[in-house]
PDB file of C-alpha atoms in Angstrom:
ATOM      1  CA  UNK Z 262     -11.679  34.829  -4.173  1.00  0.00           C
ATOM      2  CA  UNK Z 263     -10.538  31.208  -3.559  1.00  0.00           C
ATOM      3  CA  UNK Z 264      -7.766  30.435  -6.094  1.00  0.00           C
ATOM      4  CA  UNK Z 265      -8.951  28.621  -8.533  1.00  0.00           C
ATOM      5  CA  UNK Z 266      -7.778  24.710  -9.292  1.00  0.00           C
ATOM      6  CA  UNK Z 267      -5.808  24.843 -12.570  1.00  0.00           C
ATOM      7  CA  UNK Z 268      -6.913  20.999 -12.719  1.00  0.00           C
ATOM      8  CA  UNK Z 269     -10.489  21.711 -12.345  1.00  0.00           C
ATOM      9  CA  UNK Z 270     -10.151  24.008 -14.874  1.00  0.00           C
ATOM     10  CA  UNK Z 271      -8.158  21.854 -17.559  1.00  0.00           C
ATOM     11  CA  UNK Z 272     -11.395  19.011 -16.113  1.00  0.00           C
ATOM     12  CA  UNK Z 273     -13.833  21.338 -16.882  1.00  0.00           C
ATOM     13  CA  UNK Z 274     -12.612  22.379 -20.873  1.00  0.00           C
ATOM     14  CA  UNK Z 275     -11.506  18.518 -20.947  1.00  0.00           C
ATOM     15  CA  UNK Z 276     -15.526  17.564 -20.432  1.00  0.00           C
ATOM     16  CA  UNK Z 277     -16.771  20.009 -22.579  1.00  0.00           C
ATOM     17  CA  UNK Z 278     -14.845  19.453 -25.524  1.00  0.00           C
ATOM     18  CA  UNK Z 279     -15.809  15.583 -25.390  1.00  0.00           C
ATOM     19  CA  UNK Z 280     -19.432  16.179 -25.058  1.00  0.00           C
ATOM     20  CA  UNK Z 281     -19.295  18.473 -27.524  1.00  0.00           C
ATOM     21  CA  UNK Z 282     -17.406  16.032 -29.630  1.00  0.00           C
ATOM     22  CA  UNK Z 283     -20.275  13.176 -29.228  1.00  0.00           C
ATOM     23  CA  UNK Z 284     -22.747  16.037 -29.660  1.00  0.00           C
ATOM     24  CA  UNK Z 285     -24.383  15.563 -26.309  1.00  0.00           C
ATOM     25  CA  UNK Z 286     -25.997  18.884 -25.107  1.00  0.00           C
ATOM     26  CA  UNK Z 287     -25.027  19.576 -21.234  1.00  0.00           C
ATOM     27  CA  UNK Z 288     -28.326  19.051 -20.206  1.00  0.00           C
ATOM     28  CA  UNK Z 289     -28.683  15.360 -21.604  1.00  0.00           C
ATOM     29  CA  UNK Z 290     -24.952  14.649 -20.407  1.00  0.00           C
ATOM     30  CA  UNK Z 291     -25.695  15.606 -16.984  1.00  0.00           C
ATOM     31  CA  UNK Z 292     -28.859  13.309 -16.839  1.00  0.00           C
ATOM     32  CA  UNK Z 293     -26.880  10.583 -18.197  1.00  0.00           C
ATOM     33  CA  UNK Z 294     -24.171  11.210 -15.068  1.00  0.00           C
ATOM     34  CA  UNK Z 295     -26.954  11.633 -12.652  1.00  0.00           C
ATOM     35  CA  UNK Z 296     -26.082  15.248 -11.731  1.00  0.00           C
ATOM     36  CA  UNK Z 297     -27.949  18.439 -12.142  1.00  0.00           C
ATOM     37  CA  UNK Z 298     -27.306  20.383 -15.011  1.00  0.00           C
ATOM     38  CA  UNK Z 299     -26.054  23.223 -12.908  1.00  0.00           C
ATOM     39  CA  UNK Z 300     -23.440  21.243 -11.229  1.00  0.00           C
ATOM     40  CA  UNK Z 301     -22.313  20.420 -14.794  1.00  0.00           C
ATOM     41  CA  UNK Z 302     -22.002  23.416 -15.671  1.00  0.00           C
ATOM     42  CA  UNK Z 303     -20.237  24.403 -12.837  1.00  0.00           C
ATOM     43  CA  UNK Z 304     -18.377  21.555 -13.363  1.00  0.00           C
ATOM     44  CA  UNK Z 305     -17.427  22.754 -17.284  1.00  0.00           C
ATOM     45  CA  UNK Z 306     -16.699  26.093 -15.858  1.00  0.00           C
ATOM     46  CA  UNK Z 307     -14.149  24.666 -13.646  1.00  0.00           C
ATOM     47  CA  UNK Z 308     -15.514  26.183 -10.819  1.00  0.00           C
ATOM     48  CA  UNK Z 309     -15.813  22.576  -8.793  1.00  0.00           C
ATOM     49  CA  UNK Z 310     -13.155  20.699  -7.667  1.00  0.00           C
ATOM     50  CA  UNK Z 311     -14.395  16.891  -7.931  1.00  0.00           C
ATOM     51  CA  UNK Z 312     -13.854  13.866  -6.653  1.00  0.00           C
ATOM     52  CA  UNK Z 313     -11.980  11.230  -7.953  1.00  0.00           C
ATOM     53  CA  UNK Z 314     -15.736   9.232  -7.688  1.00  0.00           C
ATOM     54  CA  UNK Z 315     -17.223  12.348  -9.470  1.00  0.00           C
ATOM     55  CA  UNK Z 316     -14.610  12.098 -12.137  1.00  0.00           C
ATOM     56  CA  UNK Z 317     -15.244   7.864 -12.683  1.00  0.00           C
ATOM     57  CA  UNK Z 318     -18.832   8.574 -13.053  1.00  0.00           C
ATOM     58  CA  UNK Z 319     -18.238  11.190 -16.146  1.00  0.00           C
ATOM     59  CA  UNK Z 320     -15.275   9.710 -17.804  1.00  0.00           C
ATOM     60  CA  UNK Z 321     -17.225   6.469 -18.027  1.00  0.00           C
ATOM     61  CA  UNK Z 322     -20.385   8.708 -19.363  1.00  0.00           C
ATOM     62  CA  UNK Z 323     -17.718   9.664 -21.917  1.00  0.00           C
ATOM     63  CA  UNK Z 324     -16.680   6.231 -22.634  1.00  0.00           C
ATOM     64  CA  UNK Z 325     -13.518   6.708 -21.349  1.00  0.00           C
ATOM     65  CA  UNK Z 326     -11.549   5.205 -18.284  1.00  0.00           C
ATOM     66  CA  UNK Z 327     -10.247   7.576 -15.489  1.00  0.00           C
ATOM     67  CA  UNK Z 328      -6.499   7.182 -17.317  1.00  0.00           C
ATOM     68  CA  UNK Z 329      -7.890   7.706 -20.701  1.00  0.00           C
ATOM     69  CA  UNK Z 330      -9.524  10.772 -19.700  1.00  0.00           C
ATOM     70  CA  UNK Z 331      -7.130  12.077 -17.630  1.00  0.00           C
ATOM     71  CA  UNK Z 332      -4.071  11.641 -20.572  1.00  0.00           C
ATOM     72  CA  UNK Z 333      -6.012  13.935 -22.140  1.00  0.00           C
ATOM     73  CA  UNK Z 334      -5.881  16.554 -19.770  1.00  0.00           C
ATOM     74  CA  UNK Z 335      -2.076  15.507 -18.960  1.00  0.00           C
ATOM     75  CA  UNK Z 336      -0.886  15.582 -22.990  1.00  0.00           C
TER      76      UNK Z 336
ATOM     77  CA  UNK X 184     -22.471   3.252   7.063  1.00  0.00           C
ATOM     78  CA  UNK X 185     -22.439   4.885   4.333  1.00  0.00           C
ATOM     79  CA  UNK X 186     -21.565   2.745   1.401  1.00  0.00           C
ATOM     80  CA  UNK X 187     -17.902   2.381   0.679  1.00  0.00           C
ATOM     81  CA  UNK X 188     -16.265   3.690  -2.331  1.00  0.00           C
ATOM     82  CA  UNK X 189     -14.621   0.805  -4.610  1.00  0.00           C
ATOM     83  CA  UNK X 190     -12.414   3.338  -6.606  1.00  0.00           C
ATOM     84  CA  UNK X 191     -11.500   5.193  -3.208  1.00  0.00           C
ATOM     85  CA  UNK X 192     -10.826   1.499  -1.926  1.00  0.00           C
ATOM     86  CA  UNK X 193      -8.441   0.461  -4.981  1.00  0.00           C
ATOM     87  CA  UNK X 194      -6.928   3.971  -5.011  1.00  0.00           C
ATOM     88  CA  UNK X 195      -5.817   3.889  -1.179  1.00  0.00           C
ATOM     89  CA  UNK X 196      -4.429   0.572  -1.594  1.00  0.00           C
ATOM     90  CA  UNK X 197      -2.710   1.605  -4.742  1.00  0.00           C
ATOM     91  CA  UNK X 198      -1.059   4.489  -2.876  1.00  0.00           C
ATOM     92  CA  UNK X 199       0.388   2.019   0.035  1.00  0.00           C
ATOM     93  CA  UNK X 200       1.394  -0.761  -2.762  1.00  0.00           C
ATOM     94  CA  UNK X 201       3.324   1.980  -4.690  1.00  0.00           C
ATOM     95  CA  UNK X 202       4.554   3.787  -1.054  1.00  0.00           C
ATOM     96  CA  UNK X 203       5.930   0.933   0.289  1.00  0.00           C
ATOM     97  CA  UNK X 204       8.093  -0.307  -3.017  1.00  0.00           C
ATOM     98  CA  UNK X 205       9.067   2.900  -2.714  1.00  0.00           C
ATOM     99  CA  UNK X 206      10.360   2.442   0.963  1.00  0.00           C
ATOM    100  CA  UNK X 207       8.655   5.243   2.264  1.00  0.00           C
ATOM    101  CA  UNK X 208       7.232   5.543   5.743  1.00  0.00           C
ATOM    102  CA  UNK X 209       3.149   6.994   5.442  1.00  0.00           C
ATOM    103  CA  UNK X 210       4.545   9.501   8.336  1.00  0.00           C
ATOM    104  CA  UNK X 211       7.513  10.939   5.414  1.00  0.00           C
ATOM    105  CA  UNK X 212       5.317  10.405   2.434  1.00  0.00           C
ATOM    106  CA  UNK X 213       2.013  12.177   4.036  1.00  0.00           C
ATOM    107  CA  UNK X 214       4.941  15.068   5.046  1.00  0.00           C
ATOM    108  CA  UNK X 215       5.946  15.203   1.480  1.00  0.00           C
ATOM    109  CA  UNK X 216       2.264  15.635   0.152  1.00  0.00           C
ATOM    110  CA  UNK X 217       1.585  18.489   2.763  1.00  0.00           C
ATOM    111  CA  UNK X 218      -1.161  16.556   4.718  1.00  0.00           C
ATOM    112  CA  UNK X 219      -1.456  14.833   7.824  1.00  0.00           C
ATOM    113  CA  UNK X 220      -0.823  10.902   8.467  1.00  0.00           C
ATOM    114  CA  UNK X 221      -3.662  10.554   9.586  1.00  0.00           C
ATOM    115  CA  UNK X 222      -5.615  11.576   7.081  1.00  0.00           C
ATOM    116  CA  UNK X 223      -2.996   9.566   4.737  1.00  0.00           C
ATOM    117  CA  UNK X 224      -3.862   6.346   6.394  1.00  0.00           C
ATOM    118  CA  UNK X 225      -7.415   7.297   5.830  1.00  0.00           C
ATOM    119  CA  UNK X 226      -6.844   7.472   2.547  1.00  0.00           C
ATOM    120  CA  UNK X 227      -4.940   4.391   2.249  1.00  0.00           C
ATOM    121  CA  UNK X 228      -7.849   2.369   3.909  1.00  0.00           C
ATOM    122  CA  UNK X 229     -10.037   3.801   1.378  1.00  0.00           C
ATOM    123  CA  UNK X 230     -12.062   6.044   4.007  1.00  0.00           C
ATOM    124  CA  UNK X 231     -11.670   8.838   2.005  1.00  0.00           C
ATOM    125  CA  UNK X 232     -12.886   9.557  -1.771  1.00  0.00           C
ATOM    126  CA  UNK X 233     -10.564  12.330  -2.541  1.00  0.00           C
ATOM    127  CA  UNK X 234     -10.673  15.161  -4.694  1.00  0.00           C
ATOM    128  CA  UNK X 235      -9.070  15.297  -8.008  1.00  0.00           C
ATOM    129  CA  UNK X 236      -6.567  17.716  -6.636  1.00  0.00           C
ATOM    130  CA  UNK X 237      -5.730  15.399  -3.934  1.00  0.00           C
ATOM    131  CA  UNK X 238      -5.491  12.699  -6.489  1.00  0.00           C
ATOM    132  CA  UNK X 239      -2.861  14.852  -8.505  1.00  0.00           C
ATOM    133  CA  UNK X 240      -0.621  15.419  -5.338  1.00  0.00           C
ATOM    134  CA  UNK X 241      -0.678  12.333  -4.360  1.00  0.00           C
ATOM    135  CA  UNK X 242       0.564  10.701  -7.607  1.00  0.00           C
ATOM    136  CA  UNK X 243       2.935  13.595  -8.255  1.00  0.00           C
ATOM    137  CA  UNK X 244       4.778  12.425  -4.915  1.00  0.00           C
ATOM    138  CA  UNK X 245       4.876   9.494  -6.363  1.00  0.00           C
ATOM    139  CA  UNK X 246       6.214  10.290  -9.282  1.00  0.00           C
ATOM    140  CA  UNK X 247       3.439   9.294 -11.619  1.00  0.00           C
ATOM    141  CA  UNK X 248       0.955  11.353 -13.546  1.00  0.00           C
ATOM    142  CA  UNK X 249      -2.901  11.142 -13.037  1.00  0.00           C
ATOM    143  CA  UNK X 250      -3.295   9.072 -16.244  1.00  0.00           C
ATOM    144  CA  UNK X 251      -0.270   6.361 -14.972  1.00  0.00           C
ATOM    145  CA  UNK X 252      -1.675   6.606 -11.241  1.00  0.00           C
ATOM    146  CA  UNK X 253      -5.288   5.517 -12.100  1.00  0.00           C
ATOM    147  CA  UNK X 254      -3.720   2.713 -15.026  1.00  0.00           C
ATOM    148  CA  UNK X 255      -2.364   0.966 -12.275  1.00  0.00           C
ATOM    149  CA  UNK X 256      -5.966   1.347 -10.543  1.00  0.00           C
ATOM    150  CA  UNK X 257      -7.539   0.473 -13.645  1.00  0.00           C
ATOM    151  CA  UNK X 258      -5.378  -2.231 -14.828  1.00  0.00           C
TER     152      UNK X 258
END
């Protein structure tokens, strides 16, 4: 199995807990980014690595910029 | 052509701003991030919208986390 990326993975639980936090189901969230709700999922799972355009689109759908989002992830 | 990514744009020439006050040759820095310069001068002319794990090696080289990286993108 293809090792997994740690980042994707700290991404994925990163996205998840924020929706959940503004009480957006994954479904509704994804429509807002444009994506499938699959990909999201796969996305929450950490089982995509995305791009850094990918990542813009859903931090801003979060109401946060790509620095914001990602000092989560860093703390 | 496919339509240009503005974040890819300001992220490539972020990474040959911050290179170069570093005085660090694309051939040595691309070495030190385990790629090829090649593909480090595409990214630098904002060819290439890079994953997020890309991202993070890229600003780790330079010494700067995700969240500092993309807050000088952002600024």
């Amino acid at each position: 199995m293809e090792k997994r990326s740690a980042l994707a993975i700290k991404v994925g639980q990163a996205v998840r807990r924020i929706r959940k936090e503004q009480n957006r189901s994954q479904e509704l969230f994804a429509d807002d980014c444009g994506i499938n709700r699959t990909y999201m999922g796969n996305i929450e799972r950490g089982e995509k690595v995305i791009s850094i355009d990918m990542a813009k689109k859903i931090a801003t759908n979060l109401g946060l910029t790509l620095a914001q989002f990602f000092a989560l992830i860093e703390e």
